[in-house]
Amino acid sequence: MIQGVQLDMLSADRLSKMTSYEKIRLILDDVHQGCVVVLERGLTPEEQGKLLEATMMEIAPGGFSGIEIETYPSFGGDKGLFGKLFKKGDNSRMMVIGPVDQLKMLSREKDRLIAWASAAQ
Amino acid sequence: MAAFLRIKGFFNKLFSKKRSRVGIYGPPNAGKTTLANRIVRDVTGEALGPASEIPHETRRARRKEGVEISSGSGNKLMIDIVDTPGVTTKIDYHEFLEYGMDQDEAVARAREATEGVAEAMHWLREDIDGVIYVLDSTQDPFMHVNIMMIGIIEARKLPVVIVANKIDLPDASPQRIKSAFPQHPVVEISGLEGNNMEALYSKIAEVFK
Ligand SMILES: Nc1nc2c(ncn2[C@@H]2O[C@H](COP(=O)(O)OP(=O)(O)O)[C@@H](O)[C@H]2O)c(=O)[nH]1
Ligand SMILES: [Mg+2]
Protein backbone atom coordinates (compact mmCIF):
# COMPACT_ATOMS: atom_id res chain seq x y z
CA MET A 1 0.00 0.00 0.00
CA ILE A 2 1.18 3.54 -0.68
CA GLN A 3 2.24 5.65 2.28
CA GLY A 4 -0.01 8.56 3.00
CA VAL A 5 -3.00 10.12 4.63
CA GLN A 6 -6.56 8.92 4.28
CA LEU A 7 -9.04 11.58 3.17
CA ASP A 8 -12.70 11.31 4.07
CA MET A 9 -14.73 13.67 1.87
CA LEU A 10 -18.35 14.13 2.87
CA SER A 11 -20.83 15.61 0.43
CA ALA A 12 -23.30 18.31 1.44
CA ASP A 13 -26.04 15.81 0.71
CA ARG A 14 -24.63 13.22 3.10
CA LEU A 15 -24.02 15.87 5.79
CA SER A 16 -27.55 17.21 5.53
CA LYS A 17 -28.87 13.81 6.63
CA MET A 18 -26.71 13.71 9.75
CA THR A 19 -27.42 15.20 13.19
CA SER A 20 -24.88 17.56 14.78
CA TYR A 21 -23.77 14.88 17.17
CA GLU A 22 -23.29 12.33 14.36
CA LYS A 23 -21.14 14.78 12.43
CA ILE A 24 -18.99 15.59 15.45
CA ARG A 25 -18.56 11.93 16.36
CA LEU A 26 -17.63 10.95 12.82
CA ILE A 27 -15.10 13.78 12.56
CA LEU A 28 -13.43 12.95 15.87
CA ASP A 29 -13.38 9.20 15.16
CA ASP A 30 -11.75 9.87 11.77
CA VAL A 31 -9.25 12.30 13.25
CA HIS A 32 -8.30 9.87 16.02
CA GLN A 33 -7.38 7.40 13.27
CA GLY A 34 -5.13 9.90 11.56
CA CYS A 35 -7.63 10.71 8.84
CA VAL A 36 -8.25 14.16 7.30
CA VAL A 37 -11.95 15.04 6.88
CA VAL A 38 -13.23 17.37 4.16
CA LEU A 39 -16.79 18.64 4.47
CA GLU A 40 -18.41 19.99 1.32
CA ARG A 41 -20.54 22.18 3.57
CA GLY A 42 -18.99 23.12 6.87
CA LEU A 43 -20.32 23.03 10.42
CA THR A 44 -22.35 25.93 11.82
CA PRO A 45 -20.56 28.11 14.37
CA GLU A 46 -22.54 26.39 17.14
CA GLU A 47 -21.50 22.95 15.87
CA GLN A 48 -17.91 24.12 15.65
CA GLY A 49 -18.15 25.17 19.30
CA LYS A 50 -19.45 21.74 20.26
CA LEU A 51 -16.71 20.05 18.22
CA LEU A 52 -14.17 22.17 20.08
CA GLU A 53 -15.57 21.20 23.47
CA ALA A 54 -15.65 17.49 22.52
CA THR A 55 -12.06 17.83 21.26
CA MET A 56 -10.98 19.32 24.61
CA MET A 57 -12.50 16.37 26.46
CA GLU A 58 -10.58 13.91 24.30
CA ILE A 59 -7.16 15.55 24.45
CA ALA A 60 -4.80 13.32 26.41
CA PRO A 61 -1.33 14.65 27.24
CA GLY A 62 1.13 12.45 25.36
CA GLY A 63 -1.64 11.13 23.09
CA PHE A 64 -4.25 13.06 21.12
CA SER A 65 -3.39 16.75 21.14
CA GLY A 66 -6.27 18.29 19.20
CA ILE A 67 -7.43 19.29 15.75
CA GLU A 68 -6.60 21.66 12.98
CA ILE A 69 -9.74 23.08 11.36
CA GLU A 70 -10.00 25.51 8.48
CA THR A 71 -12.55 27.07 6.21
CA TYR A 72 -12.50 30.09 3.90
CA PRO A 73 -12.91 33.13 6.10
CA SER A 74 -15.91 34.17 4.07
CA PHE A 75 -17.19 37.11 6.02
CA GLY A 76 -15.73 40.45 5.28
CA GLY A 77 -16.17 39.87 1.57
CA ASP A 78 -19.95 40.02 1.41
CA LYS A 79 -20.76 42.92 3.64
CA GLY A 80 -23.48 44.85 1.84
CA LEU A 81 -27.21 44.35 2.10
CA PHE A 82 -27.10 42.03 -0.87
CA GLY A 83 -24.47 39.89 0.78
CA LYS A 84 -26.39 39.83 4.05
CA LEU A 85 -29.65 38.85 2.38
CA PHE A 86 -28.24 36.03 0.33
CA LYS A 87 -25.41 34.85 2.51
CA LYS A 88 -26.06 31.34 3.77
CA GLY A 89 -23.69 31.77 6.68
CA ASP A 90 -20.11 30.65 7.03
CA ASN A 91 -21.23 27.07 7.29
CA SER A 92 -21.90 26.96 3.59
CA ARG A 93 -18.17 26.96 2.88
CA MET A 94 -16.02 23.90 2.51
CA MET A 95 -14.22 22.86 5.69
CA VAL A 96 -11.18 20.69 6.36
CA ILE A 97 -10.39 19.06 9.72
CA GLY A 98 -7.46 16.88 10.69
CA PRO A 99 -5.19 15.81 13.54
CA VAL A 100 -3.07 18.78 14.62
CA ASP A 101 0.17 16.79 14.41
CA GLN A 102 -0.55 15.79 10.80
CA LEU A 103 -2.29 18.76 9.22
CA LYS A 104 -0.54 22.15 9.03
CA MET A 105 -1.92 25.27 7.43
CA LEU A 106 0.65 26.94 5.19
CA SER A 107 -1.44 29.90 4.15
CA ARG A 108 -4.93 31.30 4.52
CA GLU A 109 -6.50 33.68 2.08
CA LYS A 110 -10.11 34.66 1.57
CA ASP A 111 -10.48 32.30 -1.36
CA ARG A 112 -7.55 29.93 -1.07
CA LEU A 113 -6.25 27.65 1.68
CA ILE A 114 -2.98 25.77 1.41
CA ALA A 115 -2.35 22.94 3.83
CA TRP A 116 0.27 20.31 4.32
CA ALA A 117 -0.75 16.82 5.44
CA SER A 118 1.64 14.16 6.63
CA ALA A 119 1.13 10.49 7.48
CA ALA A 120 0.68 9.48 11.12
CA GLN A 121 4.01 8.93 12.88
CA MET B 1 -54.68 47.45 36.69
CA ALA B 2 -53.10 47.72 33.28
CA ALA B 3 -51.66 51.08 34.27
CA PHE B 4 -50.32 49.59 37.48
CA LEU B 5 -48.64 46.77 35.57
CA ARG B 6 -47.14 49.25 33.19
CA ILE B 7 -45.76 51.33 36.03
CA LYS B 8 -44.44 48.21 37.72
CA GLY B 9 -42.72 47.22 34.48
CA PHE B 10 -41.17 50.64 34.29
CA PHE B 11 -39.82 50.46 37.84
CA ASN B 12 -38.54 46.93 37.30
CA LYS B 13 -36.63 48.13 34.29
CA LEU B 14 -35.31 51.07 36.21
CA PHE B 15 -34.13 49.30 39.33
CA SER B 16 -33.47 45.67 38.55
CA LYS B 17 -31.81 46.21 35.21
CA LYS B 18 -29.23 43.48 35.17
CA ARG B 19 -25.66 44.59 34.80
CA SER B 20 -24.11 43.44 31.53
CA ARG B 21 -21.62 40.64 31.97
CA VAL B 22 -18.84 41.29 29.49
CA GLY B 23 -16.52 38.38 28.65
CA ILE B 24 -12.95 38.97 27.52
CA TYR B 25 -12.29 36.33 24.87
CA GLY B 26 -9.56 35.54 22.37
CA PRO B 27 -6.80 33.07 21.58
CA PRO B 28 -4.12 32.20 24.18
CA ASN B 29 -1.57 34.98 24.83
CA ALA B 30 -3.54 37.71 23.04
CA GLY B 31 -3.29 39.79 26.24
CA LYS B 32 -6.74 39.17 27.76
CA THR B 33 -5.62 39.06 31.39
CA THR B 34 -3.30 42.03 30.96
CA LEU B 35 -6.24 44.01 29.57
CA ALA B 36 -8.70 42.75 32.23
CA ASN B 37 -6.22 43.76 34.93
CA ARG B 38 -5.75 47.18 33.38
CA ILE B 39 -9.49 47.85 33.18
CA VAL B 40 -10.16 46.60 36.70
CA ARG B 41 -7.10 48.37 38.10
CA ASP B 42 -7.96 51.66 36.39
CA VAL B 43 -11.35 51.50 38.04
CA THR B 44 -10.90 49.72 41.36
CA GLY B 45 -7.15 49.55 41.93
CA GLU B 46 -7.23 45.73 42.11
CA ALA B 47 -6.10 43.01 39.66
CA LEU B 48 -8.03 40.07 38.30
CA GLY B 49 -5.30 37.49 37.89
CA PRO B 50 -1.74 36.81 36.76
CA ALA B 51 -0.69 37.40 33.12
CA SER B 52 2.15 35.39 31.66
CA GLU B 53 4.14 34.82 28.47
CA ILE B 54 3.45 31.10 28.98
CA PRO B 55 0.20 30.17 27.19
CA HIS B 56 -2.80 29.06 29.25
CA GLU B 57 -1.86 30.95 32.41
CA THR B 58 -5.60 31.59 32.87
CA ARG B 59 -7.31 28.23 33.18
CA ARG B 60 -10.40 29.32 35.08
CA ALA B 61 -12.76 32.18 34.24
CA ARG B 62 -12.39 35.06 36.72
CA ARG B 63 -15.08 37.60 37.36
CA LYS B 64 -15.06 41.11 38.74
CA GLU B 65 -18.46 42.58 39.51
CA GLY B 66 -19.57 46.16 39.25
CA VAL B 67 -16.80 47.79 37.23
CA GLU B 68 -17.80 51.32 36.25
CA ILE B 69 -16.65 52.31 32.78
CA SER B 70 -16.79 55.99 31.90
CA SER B 71 -16.30 57.38 28.44
CA GLY B 72 -14.70 60.69 27.61
CA SER B 73 -18.09 62.20 26.84
CA GLY B 74 -19.34 61.43 30.35
CA ASN B 75 -21.26 58.24 29.58
CA LYS B 76 -21.10 55.84 32.50
CA LEU B 77 -21.79 52.13 32.45
CA MET B 78 -21.60 49.49 35.18
CA ILE B 79 -20.49 46.06 33.96
CA ASP B 80 -19.17 42.76 35.28
CA ILE B 81 -15.89 41.73 33.67
CA VAL B 82 -15.11 38.06 33.05
CA ASP B 83 -11.54 37.15 32.06
CA THR B 84 -11.64 33.79 30.28
CA PRO B 85 -9.09 31.11 29.35
CA GLY B 86 -7.81 31.33 25.77
CA VAL B 87 -9.77 29.34 23.21
CA THR B 88 -7.89 26.96 20.91
CA THR B 89 -8.45 23.65 19.12
CA LYS B 90 -5.17 22.14 20.25
CA ILE B 91 -3.12 21.76 23.41
CA ASP B 92 0.21 19.96 23.43
CA TYR B 93 1.95 19.73 26.79
CA HIS B 94 5.38 19.69 25.10
CA GLU B 95 4.92 23.40 24.48
CA PHE B 96 5.07 24.04 28.23
CA LEU B 97 8.30 22.08 28.63
CA GLU B 98 10.02 24.80 26.60
CA TYR B 99 9.30 27.24 29.42
CA GLY B 100 11.25 25.12 31.88
CA MET B 101 8.36 23.23 33.47
CA ASP B 102 8.93 19.61 34.36
CA GLN B 103 6.88 16.83 32.76
CA ASP B 104 4.30 16.55 35.57
CA GLU B 105 3.71 20.30 35.74
CA ALA B 106 3.35 20.53 31.96
CA VAL B 107 0.89 17.62 31.81
CA ALA B 108 -1.17 19.10 34.67
CA ARG B 109 -1.22 22.49 32.95
CA ALA B 110 -2.37 20.88 29.68
CA ARG B 111 -5.21 19.06 31.49
CA GLU B 112 -6.34 22.24 33.20
CA ALA B 113 -6.04 24.17 29.94
CA THR B 114 -8.44 21.76 28.17
CA GLU B 115 -10.95 22.25 30.98
CA GLY B 116 -10.37 25.99 30.78
CA VAL B 117 -11.29 26.09 27.09
CA ALA B 118 -14.48 24.13 27.78
CA GLU B 119 -15.27 26.51 30.64
CA ALA B 120 -14.81 29.57 28.41
CA MET B 121 -17.20 28.06 25.85
CA HIS B 122 -19.71 27.30 28.58
CA TRP B 123 -19.70 30.89 29.84
CA LEU B 124 -20.19 32.12 26.30
CA ARG B 125 -23.18 29.83 25.84
CA GLU B 126 -24.93 30.61 29.11
CA ASP B 127 -23.72 33.61 31.01
CA ILE B 128 -22.23 36.32 28.81
CA ASP B 129 -24.10 39.39 27.53
CA GLY B 130 -21.31 40.98 25.50
CA VAL B 131 -17.78 40.21 24.31
CA ILE B 132 -14.48 42.03 24.15
CA TYR B 133 -12.57 39.94 21.61
CA VAL B 134 -8.82 40.44 22.02
CA LEU B 135 -6.39 39.78 19.17
CA ASP B 136 -2.62 40.09 19.08
CA SER B 137 -1.98 42.53 16.18
CA THR B 138 1.25 40.74 15.26
CA GLN B 139 -0.65 37.49 14.52
CA ASP B 140 -2.82 36.28 11.63
CA PRO B 141 -6.42 37.36 12.42
CA PHE B 142 -7.77 34.72 10.02
CA MET B 143 -6.80 31.88 12.35
CA HIS B 144 -9.80 29.61 12.31
CA VAL B 145 -10.49 29.90 16.02
CA ASN B 146 -11.17 33.63 15.54
CA ILE B 147 -13.48 33.04 12.59
CA MET B 148 -15.33 30.43 14.64
CA MET B 149 -15.64 32.54 17.79
CA ILE B 150 -16.82 35.63 15.93
CA GLY B 151 -19.29 33.33 14.12
CA ILE B 152 -20.64 32.03 17.43
CA ILE B 153 -20.84 35.55 18.87
CA GLU B 154 -22.74 36.72 15.78
CA ALA B 155 -25.06 33.69 15.86
CA ARG B 156 -25.95 34.56 19.49
CA LYS B 157 -26.38 38.22 18.52
CA LEU B 158 -24.03 39.33 21.31
CA PRO B 159 -22.61 42.85 21.08
CA VAL B 160 -18.86 42.74 20.47
CA VAL B 161 -15.86 45.06 20.50
CA ILE B 162 -12.72 43.72 18.83
CA VAL B 163 -9.44 44.82 20.40
CA ALA B 164 -6.34 44.97 18.19
CA ASN B 165 -3.83 44.59 21.04
CA LYS B 166 -0.04 44.91 21.32
CA ILE B 167 0.21 47.89 18.95
CA ASP B 168 3.40 48.85 20.81
CA LEU B 169 5.21 46.03 18.98
CA PRO B 170 7.04 46.98 15.75
CA ASP B 171 5.41 44.27 13.59
CA ALA B 172 1.86 45.00 14.78
CA SER B 173 -0.70 45.30 11.98
CA PRO B 174 -4.04 46.44 13.42
CA GLN B 175 -5.13 47.26 9.85
CA ARG B 176 -5.12 43.55 9.03
CA ILE B 177 -7.59 42.98 11.89
CA LYS B 178 -9.81 45.83 10.69
CA SER B 179 -9.99 44.39 7.19
CA ALA B 180 -10.64 40.89 8.56
CA PHE B 181 -13.66 42.05 10.61
CA PRO B 182 -15.11 45.10 8.86
CA GLN B 183 -18.56 44.39 10.34
CA HIS B 184 -17.43 45.07 13.93
CA PRO B 185 -15.85 47.99 15.79
CA VAL B 186 -12.08 47.51 16.20
CA VAL B 187 -10.08 49.52 18.77
CA GLU B 188 -6.27 49.55 18.59
CA ILE B 189 -4.57 49.48 22.00
CA SER B 190 -1.59 48.34 23.97
CA GLY B 191 -2.97 46.74 27.10
CA LEU B 192 0.55 46.47 28.45
CA GLU B 193 1.46 50.13 28.05
CA GLY B 194 -2.07 51.46 28.37
CA ASN B 195 -2.14 53.21 24.99
CA ASN B 196 -5.51 54.37 23.66
CA MET B 197 -7.51 53.03 26.63
CA GLU B 198 -9.83 56.05 26.53
CA ALA B 199 -11.00 55.08 23.03
CA LEU B 200 -11.67 51.56 24.29
CA TYR B 201 -13.68 52.80 27.30
CA SER B 202 -15.79 55.00 25.03
CA LYS B 203 -16.47 52.09 22.71
CA ILE B 204 -17.34 49.80 25.64
CA ALA B 205 -19.75 52.39 27.05
CA GLU B 206 -21.36 52.76 23.63
CA VAL B 207 -21.63 49.10 22.62
CA PHE B 208 -22.62 47.40 25.91
CA LYS B 209 -25.10 49.92 27.22
N1 LIG C 1 4.10 44.01 23.87
C1 LIG C 1 2.94 43.74 24.45
N2 LIG C 1 2.82 42.59 25.17
C2 LIG C 1 1.61 42.34 25.75
C3 LIG C 1 0.49 43.23 25.64
N3 LIG C 1 -0.54 42.70 26.32
C4 LIG C 1 -0.08 41.52 26.84
N4 LIG C 1 1.21 41.31 26.52
C5 LIG C 1 2.07 40.17 26.89
O1 LIG C 1 1.57 38.97 26.29
C6 LIG C 1 1.73 37.86 27.15
C7 LIG C 1 0.37 37.22 27.40
O2 LIG C 1 -0.44 38.10 28.14
P1 LIG C 1 -1.72 37.61 28.96
O3 LIG C 1 -2.44 38.84 29.42
O4 LIG C 1 -1.35 36.60 29.99
O5 LIG C 1 -2.52 36.91 27.77
P2 LIG C 1 -3.84 36.00 27.83
O6 LIG C 1 -3.38 34.59 27.68
O7 LIG C 1 -4.64 36.43 26.63
O8 LIG C 1 -4.55 36.27 29.12
C8 LIG C 1 2.37 38.40 28.42
O9 LIG C 1 3.77 38.17 28.34
C9 LIG C 1 2.04 39.89 28.39
O10 LIG C 1 2.97 40.67 29.06
C10 LIG C 1 0.69 44.44 24.86
O11 LIG C 1 -0.22 45.27 24.69
N5 LIG C 1 1.92 44.62 24.30
MG1 LIG D 1 -5.11 35.02 30.63
Coordinates of N, CA and C and ligand atoms in Angstrom, one line a residue, chain B residues 32-33 50 57-58 83-84, ligand 2:
Chain B
K32 N -5.4 39.0 27.1 CA -6.7 39.2 27.8 C -6.6 39.5 29.2
T33 N -5.8 38.8 29.9 CA -5.6 39.1 31.4 C -5.0 40.4 31.6
P50 N -3.1 36.7 37.3 CA -1.7 36.8 36.8 C -1.7 36.7 35.2
E57 N -2.0 30.6 31.0 CA -1.9 31.0 32.4 C -3.2 31.0 33.1
T58 N -4.2 31.5 32.3 CA -5.6 31.6 32.9 C -6.3 30.3 32.5
D83 N -12.7 37.5 32.8 CA -11.5 37.1 32.1 C -11.6 35.6 31.8
T84 N -11.5 35.2 30.6 CA -11.6 33.8 30.3 C -10.3 33.2 29.8
Ligands
MG2 MG -5.1 35.0 30.6

